Short mmCIF file of C-alpha atoms in Angstrom, two decimals:
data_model
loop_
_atom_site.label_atom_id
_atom_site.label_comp_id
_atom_site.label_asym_id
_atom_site.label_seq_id
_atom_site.Cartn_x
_atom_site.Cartn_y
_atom_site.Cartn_z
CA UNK A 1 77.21 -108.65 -195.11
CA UNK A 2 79.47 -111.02 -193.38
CA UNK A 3 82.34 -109.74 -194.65
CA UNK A 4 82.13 -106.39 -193.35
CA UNK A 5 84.47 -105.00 -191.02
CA UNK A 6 83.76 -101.87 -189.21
CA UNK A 7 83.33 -101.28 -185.18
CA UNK A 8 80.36 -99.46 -185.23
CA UNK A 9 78.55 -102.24 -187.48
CA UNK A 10 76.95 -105.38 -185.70
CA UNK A 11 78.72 -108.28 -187.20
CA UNK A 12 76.83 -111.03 -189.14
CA UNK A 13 78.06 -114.60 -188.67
CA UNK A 14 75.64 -116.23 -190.69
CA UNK A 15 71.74 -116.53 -192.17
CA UNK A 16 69.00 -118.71 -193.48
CA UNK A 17 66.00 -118.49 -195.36
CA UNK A 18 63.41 -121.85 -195.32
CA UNK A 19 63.26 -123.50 -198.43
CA UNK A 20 59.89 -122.27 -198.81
CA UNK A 21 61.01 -118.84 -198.09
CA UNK A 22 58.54 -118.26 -195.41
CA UNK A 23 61.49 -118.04 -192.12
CA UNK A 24 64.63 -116.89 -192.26
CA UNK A 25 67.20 -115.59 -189.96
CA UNK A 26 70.26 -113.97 -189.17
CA UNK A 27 73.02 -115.16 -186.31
CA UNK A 28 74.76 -111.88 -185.29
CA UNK A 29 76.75 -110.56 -182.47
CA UNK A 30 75.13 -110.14 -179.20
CA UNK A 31 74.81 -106.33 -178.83
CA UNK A 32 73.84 -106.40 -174.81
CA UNK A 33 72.22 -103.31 -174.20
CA UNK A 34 69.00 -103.44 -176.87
CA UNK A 35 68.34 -101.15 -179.28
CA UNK A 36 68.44 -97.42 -179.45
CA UNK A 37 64.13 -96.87 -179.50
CA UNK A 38 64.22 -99.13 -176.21
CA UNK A 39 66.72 -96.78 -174.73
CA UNK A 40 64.78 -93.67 -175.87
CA UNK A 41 61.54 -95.14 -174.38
CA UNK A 42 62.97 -95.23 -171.28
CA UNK A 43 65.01 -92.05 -171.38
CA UNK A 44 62.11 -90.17 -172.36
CA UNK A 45 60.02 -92.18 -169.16
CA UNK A 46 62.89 -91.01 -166.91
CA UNK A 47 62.46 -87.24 -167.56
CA UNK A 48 58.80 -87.27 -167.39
CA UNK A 49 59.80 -88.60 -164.27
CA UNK A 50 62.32 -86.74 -162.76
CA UNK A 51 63.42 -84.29 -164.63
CA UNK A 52 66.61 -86.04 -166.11
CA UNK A 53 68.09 -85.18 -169.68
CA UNK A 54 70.04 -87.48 -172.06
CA UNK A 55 73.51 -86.83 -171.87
CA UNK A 56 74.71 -84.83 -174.85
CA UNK A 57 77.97 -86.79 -175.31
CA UNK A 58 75.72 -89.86 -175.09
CA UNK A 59 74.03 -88.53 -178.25
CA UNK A 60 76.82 -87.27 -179.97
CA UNK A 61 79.09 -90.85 -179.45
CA UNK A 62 76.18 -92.36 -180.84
CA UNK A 63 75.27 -89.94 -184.27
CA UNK A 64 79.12 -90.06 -184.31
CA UNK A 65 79.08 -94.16 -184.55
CA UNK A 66 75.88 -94.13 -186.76
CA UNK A 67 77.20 -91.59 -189.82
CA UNK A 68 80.76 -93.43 -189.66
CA UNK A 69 79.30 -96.61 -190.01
CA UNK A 70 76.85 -95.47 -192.67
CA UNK A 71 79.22 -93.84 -194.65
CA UNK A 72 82.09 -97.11 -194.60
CA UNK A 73 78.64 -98.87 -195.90
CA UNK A 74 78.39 -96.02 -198.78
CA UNK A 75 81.70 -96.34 -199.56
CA UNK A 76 82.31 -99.92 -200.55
CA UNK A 77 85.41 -100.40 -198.48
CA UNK A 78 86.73 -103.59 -198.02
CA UNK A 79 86.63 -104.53 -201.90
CA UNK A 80 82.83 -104.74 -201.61
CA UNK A 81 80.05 -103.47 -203.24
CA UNK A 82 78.36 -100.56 -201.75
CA UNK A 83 75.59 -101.17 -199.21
CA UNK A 84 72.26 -99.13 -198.83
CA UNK A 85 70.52 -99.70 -195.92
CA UNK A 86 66.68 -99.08 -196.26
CA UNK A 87 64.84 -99.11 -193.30
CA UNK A 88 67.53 -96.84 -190.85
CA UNK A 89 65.35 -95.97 -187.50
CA UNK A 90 65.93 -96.22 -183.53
CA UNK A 91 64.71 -99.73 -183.62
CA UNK A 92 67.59 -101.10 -186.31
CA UNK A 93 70.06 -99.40 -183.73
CA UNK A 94 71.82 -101.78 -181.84
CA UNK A 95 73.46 -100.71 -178.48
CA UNK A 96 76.70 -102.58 -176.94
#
């Protein structure tokens, strides 16, 4: 996963896993503003609020950045293997 180049994919510097396999971790790039289900909490709390709607260019710069990162994943660019990713949902979204 390190290897991976693509700007819409959080890049991995490194990981561990305890030699009794019970911890592990991953050292990746600081993506500063959370995930996308934090966001969506919030958004939703701000139009029970007041009325206010997500931004439709908002959602369609980030669907844009999701399927093109997905599909360089599917693809096996870079002269890697192809990469499935299992568990896609608002809280795996990172925001920066």
């Amino acid at each position: 996963m390190s290897s991976l180049s693509h700007p819409n994919i959080t890049k991995i510097y490194s990981w561990y896993i305890t030699p009794d396999r019970k911890e592990g971790g991953i050292y990746m790039e600081y993506c500063d503003q959370g995930n996308l289900e934090d966001w969506l909490n919030v958004a939703k709390q701000t139009y029970e609020q007041d009325g206010t709607q997500i931004d439709a260019e908002f959602v369609l710069h980030v669907m844009e950045g999701l399927t093109s990162a997905v599909a360089y994943l599917h693809s096996g660019l870079d002269g890697g293997k192809c990469v499935i990713h299992r568990d896609i949902k608002p809280a795996n979204i990172f925001l920066s």
